[in-house]
Short mmCIF file of C-alpha atoms in Angstrom, two decimals:
data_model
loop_
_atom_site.label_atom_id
_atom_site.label_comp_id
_atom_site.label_asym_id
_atom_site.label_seq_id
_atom_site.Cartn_x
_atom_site.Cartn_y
_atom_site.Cartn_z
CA UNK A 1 80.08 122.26 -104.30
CA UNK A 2 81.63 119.45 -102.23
CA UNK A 3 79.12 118.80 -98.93
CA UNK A 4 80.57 116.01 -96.45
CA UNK A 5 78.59 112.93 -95.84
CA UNK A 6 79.86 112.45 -92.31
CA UNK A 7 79.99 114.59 -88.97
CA UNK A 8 81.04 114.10 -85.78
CA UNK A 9 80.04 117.15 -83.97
CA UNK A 10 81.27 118.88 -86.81
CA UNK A 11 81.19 119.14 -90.36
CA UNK A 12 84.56 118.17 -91.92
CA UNK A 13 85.74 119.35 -95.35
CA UNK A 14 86.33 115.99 -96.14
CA UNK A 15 84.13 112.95 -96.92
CA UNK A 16 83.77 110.41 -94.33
CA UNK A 17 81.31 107.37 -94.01
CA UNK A 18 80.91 105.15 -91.33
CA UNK A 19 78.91 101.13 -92.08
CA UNK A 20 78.67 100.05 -88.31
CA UNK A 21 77.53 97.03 -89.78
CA UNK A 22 80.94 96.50 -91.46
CA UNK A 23 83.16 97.91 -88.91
CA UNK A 24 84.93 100.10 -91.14
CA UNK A 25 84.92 103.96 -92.44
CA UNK A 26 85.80 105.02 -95.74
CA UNK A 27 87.64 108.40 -95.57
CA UNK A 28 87.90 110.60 -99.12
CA UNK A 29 90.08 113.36 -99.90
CA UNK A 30 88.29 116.92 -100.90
CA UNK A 31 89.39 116.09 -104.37
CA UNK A 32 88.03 113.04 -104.42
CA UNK A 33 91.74 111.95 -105.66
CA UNK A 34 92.52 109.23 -102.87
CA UNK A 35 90.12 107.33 -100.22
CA UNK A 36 90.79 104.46 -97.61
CA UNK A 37 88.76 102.07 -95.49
CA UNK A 38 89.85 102.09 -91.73
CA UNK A 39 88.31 100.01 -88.83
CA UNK A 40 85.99 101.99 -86.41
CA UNK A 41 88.14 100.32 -83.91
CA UNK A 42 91.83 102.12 -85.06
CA UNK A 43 89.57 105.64 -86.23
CA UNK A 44 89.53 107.71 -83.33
CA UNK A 45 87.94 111.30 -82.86
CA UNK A 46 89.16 113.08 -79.42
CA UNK A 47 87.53 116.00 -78.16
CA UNK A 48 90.25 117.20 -75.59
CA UNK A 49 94.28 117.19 -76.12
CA UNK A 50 94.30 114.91 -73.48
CA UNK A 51 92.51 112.01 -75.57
CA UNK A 52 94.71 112.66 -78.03
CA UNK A 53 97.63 112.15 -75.68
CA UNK A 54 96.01 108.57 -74.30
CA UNK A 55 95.68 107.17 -78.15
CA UNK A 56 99.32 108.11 -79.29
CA UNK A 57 100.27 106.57 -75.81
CA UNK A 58 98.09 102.93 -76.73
CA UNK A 59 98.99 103.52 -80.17
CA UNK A 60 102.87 103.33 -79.58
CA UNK A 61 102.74 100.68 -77.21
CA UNK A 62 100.91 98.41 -78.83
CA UNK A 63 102.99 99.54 -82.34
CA UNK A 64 99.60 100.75 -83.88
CA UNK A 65 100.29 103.02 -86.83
CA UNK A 66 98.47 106.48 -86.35
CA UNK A 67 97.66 108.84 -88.82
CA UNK A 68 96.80 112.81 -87.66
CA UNK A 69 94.07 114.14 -89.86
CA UNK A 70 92.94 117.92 -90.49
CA UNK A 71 90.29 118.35 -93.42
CA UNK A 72 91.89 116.19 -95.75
CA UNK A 73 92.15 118.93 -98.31
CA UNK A 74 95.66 117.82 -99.54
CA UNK A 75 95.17 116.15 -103.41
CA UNK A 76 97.76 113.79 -102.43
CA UNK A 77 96.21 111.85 -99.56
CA UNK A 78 98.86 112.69 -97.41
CA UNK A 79 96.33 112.56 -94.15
CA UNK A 80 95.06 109.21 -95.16
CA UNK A 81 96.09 105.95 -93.61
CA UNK A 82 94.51 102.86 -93.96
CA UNK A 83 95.59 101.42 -90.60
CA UNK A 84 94.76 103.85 -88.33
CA UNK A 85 93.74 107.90 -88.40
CA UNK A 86 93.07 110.26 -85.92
CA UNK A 87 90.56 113.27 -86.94
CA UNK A 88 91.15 116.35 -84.89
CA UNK A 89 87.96 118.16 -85.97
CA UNK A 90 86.69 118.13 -82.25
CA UNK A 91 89.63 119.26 -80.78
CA UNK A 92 89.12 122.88 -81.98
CA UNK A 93 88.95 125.67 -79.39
CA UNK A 94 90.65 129.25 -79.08
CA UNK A 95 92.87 129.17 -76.44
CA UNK A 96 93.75 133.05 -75.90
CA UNK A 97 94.09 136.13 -78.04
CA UNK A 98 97.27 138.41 -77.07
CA UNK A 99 96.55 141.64 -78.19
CA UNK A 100 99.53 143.32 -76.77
CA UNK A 101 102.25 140.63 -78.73
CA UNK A 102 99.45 140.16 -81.76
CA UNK A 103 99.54 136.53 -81.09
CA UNK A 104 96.67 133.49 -81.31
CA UNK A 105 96.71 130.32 -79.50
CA UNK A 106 94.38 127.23 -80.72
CA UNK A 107 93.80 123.70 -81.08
CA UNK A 108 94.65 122.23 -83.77
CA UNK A 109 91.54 120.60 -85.17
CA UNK A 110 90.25 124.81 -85.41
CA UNK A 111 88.92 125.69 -88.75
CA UNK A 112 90.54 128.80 -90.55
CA UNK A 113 88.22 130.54 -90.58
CA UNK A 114 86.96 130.26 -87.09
CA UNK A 115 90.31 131.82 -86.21
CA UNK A 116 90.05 134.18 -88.41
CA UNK A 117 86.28 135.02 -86.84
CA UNK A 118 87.77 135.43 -83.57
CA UNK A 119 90.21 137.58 -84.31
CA UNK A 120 87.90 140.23 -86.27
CA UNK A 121 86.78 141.93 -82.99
CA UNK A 122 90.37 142.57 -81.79
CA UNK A 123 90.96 143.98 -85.19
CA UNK A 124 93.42 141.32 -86.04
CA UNK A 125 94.20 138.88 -88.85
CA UNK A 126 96.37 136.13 -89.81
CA UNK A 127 99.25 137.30 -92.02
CA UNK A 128 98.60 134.94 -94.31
CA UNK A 129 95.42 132.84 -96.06
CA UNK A 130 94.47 131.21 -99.26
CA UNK A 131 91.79 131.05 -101.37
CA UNK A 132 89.86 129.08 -99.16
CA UNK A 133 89.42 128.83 -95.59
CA UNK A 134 88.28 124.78 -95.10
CA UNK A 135 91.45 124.00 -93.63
CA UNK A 136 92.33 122.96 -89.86
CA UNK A 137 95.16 124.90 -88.40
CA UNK A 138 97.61 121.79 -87.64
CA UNK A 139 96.93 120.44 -91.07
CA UNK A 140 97.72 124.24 -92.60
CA UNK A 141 101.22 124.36 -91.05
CA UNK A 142 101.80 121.58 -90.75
CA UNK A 143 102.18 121.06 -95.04
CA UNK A 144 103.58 124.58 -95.18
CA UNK A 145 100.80 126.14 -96.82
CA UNK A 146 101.18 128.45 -98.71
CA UNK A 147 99.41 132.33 -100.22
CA UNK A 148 99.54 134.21 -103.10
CA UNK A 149 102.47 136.86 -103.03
CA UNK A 150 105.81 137.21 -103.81
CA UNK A 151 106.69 139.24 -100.53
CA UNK A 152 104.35 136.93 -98.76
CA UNK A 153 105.76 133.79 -96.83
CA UNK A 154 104.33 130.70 -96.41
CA UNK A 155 101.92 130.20 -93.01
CA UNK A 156 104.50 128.10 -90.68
CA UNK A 157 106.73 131.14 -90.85
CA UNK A 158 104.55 132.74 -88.63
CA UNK A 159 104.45 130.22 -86.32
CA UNK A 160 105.79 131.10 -82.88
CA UNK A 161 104.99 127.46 -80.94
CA UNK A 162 104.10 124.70 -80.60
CA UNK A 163 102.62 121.59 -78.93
CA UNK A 164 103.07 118.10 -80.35
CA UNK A 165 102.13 114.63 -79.04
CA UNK A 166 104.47 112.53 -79.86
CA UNK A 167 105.16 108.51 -79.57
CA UNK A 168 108.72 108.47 -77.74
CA UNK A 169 108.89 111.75 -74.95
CA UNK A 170 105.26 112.66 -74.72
CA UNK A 171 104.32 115.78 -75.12
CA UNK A 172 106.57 118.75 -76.23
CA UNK A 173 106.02 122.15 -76.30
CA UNK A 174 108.57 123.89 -79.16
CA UNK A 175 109.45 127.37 -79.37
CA UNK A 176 112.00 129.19 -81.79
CA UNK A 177 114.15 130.59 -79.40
CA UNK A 178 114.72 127.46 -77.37
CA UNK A 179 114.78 125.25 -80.02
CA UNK A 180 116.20 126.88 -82.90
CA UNK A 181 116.51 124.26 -86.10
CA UNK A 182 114.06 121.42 -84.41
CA UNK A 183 111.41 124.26 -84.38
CA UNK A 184 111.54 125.06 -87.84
CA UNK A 185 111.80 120.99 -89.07
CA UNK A 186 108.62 120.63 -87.08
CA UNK A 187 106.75 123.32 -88.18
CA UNK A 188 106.41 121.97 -91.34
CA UNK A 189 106.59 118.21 -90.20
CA UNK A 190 103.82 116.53 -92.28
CA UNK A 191 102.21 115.30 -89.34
CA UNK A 192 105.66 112.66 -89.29
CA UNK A 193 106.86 113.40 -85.86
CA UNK A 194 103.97 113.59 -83.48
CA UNK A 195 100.22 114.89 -83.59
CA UNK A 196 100.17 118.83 -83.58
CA UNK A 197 97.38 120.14 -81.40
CA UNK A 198 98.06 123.26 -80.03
CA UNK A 199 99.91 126.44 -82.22
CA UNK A 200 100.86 130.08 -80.99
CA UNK A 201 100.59 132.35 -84.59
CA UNK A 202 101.87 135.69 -85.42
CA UNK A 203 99.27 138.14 -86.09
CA UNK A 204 98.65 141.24 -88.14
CA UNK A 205 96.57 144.25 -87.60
CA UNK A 206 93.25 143.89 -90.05
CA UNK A 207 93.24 145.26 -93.08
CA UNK A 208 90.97 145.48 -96.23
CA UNK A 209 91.85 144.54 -100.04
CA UNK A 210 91.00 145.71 -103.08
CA UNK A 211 90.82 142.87 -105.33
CA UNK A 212 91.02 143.45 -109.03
CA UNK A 213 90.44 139.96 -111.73
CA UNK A 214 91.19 140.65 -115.37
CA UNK A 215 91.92 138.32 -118.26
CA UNK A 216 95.10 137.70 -120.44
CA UNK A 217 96.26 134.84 -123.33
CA UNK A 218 99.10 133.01 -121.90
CA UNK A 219 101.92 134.91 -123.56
CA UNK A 220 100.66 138.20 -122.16
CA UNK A 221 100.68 136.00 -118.35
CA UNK A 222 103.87 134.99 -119.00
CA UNK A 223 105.54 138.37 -119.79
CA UNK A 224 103.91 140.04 -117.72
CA UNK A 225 104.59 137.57 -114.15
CA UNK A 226 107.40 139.12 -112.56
CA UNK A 227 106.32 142.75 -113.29
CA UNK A 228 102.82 141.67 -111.38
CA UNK A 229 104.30 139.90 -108.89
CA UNK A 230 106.52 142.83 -107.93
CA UNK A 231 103.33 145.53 -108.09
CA UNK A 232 101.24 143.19 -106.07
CA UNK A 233 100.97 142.37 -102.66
CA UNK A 234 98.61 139.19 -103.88
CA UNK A 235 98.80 137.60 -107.35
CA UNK A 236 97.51 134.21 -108.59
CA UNK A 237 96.74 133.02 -112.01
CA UNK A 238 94.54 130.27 -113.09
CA UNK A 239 94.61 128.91 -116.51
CA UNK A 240 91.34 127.75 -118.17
CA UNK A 241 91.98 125.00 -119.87
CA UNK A 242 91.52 124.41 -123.65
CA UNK A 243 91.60 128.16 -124.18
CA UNK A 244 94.48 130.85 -124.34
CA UNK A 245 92.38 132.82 -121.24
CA UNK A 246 94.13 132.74 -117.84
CA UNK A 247 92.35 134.44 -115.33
CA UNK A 248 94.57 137.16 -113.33
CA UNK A 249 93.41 137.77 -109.42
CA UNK A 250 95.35 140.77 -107.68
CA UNK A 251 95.21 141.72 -104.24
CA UNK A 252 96.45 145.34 -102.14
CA UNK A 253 95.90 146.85 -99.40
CA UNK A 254 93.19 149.66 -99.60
CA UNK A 255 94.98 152.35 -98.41
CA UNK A 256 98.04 151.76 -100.66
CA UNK A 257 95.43 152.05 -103.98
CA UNK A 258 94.55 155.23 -105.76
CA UNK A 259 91.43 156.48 -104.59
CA UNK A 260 90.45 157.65 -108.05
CA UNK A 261 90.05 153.19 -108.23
CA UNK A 262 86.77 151.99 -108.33
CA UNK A 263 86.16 149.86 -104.63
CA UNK A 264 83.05 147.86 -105.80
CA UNK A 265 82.80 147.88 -109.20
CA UNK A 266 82.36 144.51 -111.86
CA UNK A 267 82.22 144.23 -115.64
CA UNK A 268 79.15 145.40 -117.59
CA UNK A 269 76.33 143.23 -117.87
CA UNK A 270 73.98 140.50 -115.80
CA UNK A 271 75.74 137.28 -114.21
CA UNK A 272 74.49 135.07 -117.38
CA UNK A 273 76.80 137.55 -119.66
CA UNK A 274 79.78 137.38 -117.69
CA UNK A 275 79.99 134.14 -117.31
CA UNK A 276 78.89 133.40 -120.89
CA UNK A 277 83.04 132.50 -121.67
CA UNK A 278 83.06 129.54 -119.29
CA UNK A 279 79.28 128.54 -120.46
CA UNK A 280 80.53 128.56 -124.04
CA UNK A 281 83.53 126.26 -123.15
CA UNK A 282 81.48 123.83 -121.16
CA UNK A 283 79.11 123.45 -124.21
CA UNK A 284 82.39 122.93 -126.74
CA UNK A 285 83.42 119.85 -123.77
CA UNK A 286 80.17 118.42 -124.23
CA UNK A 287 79.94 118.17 -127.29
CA UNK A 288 83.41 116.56 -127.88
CA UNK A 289 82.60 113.88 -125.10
CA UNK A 290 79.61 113.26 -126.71
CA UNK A 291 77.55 114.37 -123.57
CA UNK A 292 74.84 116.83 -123.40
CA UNK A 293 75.04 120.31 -122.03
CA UNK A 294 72.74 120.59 -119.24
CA UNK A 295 72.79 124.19 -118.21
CA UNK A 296 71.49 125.26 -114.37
#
């Protein structure tokens, strides 16, 4: 389980060290896939919008590259820049719950699933999530993020504003219906045309899931993917490697499930015995890398 080395305040789902000594922070990915070294003196951590808006501001006159950066959870490092970042994990409150229009409003640098705490008592959700919940709001529209579901679009769709901070006219607040095609470029802008920090997001009245995980060989997955896809409201797969198992996860609403379904029920047997299939294959990787199994 990945545990961040560095905090500001907070604790970022991404690994950051600061050397005073050398002047310089290393910043990793949460895959470990990509990392850079940036000077303390171009790494900045706001705790207000309006910080943010005095460092773009310096930044662009002085032509300093800046680099927005959520929780780093992308594999491909697209957060990371080497000559300058900003980390919006401080800039992270809940601006105001609409009940009546089912709307949020946040700062950007918000963990998921602190919105999705602060909606629970109003009975509301966010129409959309993914397996995980790590992710800061700007960062998780901003890369179009997506769920698990045929029917089910991906999270900037549900986006209803926003506010950027951006280099050449400050900053602009964007809505749908006054800026039609802009709006929906910079939904998804990859962090390329300003620094999100505040979003407005569609909400949906809470609801439970019965989730149901099963196992089939990869020609069964195959056939059977568009026939799931169309029953479910939530389907993934996830194929183990080095075996003909992929692992089927299905998602629906409780109330459109038979009652006569089980709600809490798992396979036969103690933890050890269902997970004796993935113990089994780490043992056959071991032994063809010539390492030794080490269980825990």
């Amino acid at each position: 389980q990945f545990q961040p080395t560095w905090q500001h305040g907070k604790s970022l789902a991404t690994e950051c060290e600061k050397d005073d000594e050398d002047e310089t922070t290393d910043v990793i990915n949460w895959s470990g896939t990509h990392k850079v070294t940036v000077p303390n003196k171009n790494f900045w951590e706001p705790e207000s919008i309006e910080e943010v808006e005095q460092i773009v501001k310096d930044c662009h006159e002085k032509g300093q590259p800046v680099r927005p950066m959520g929780s780093c959870l992308s594999p491909n490092g697209i957060a990371l820049n080497a000559e300058g970042m900003i980390s919006m994990a401080n800039v992270d409150r809940v601006l105001e719950i609409d009940t009546q229009n089912k709307t949020i409003t946040v700062e950007a640098g918000i963990p998921v699933s602190k919105v999705v705490e602060a909606l629970r008592p109003y009975n509301l959700t966010l129409p959309n999530l993914a397996s995980i919940a790590e992710q800061q709001m700007g960062g998780f529209i901003q890369v179009g993020a997506h769920g698990t579901g045929k029917t089910v679009a991906p999270v900037d769709h549900y986006v209803t504003k926003l506010k950027i901070v951006t280099p050449g006219q400050g900053t602009v607040e964007l809505t749908k219906e006054e800026h039609g095609r802009l709006f929906e470029l910079a939904r998804v802008g990859l962090g390329c045309l300003g620094v999100v920090v505040e979003i407005t997001m569609q909400c949906i009245p809470a609801h439970k899931l019965v989730e149901h995980t099963f196992v089939l060989k990869r020609q069964e997955a195959i056939a059977q993917k568009d026939e799931l896809l169309k029953k479910h409201k939530h389907m993934r797969f996830m194929w183990i490697p080095y075996t003909d198992a992929v692992v089927v996860v299905t998602n629906d609403p409780e109330d459109q499930i038979s009652k006569d379904i089980p709600r809490n029920w798992s396979a036969p047997g103690n933890e050890e015995e269902r997970n004796q299939p993935l113990t089994e294959l780490l043992k056959t990787l071991c032994q063809e890398n010539g390492k030794a199994f080490q269980p825990e």
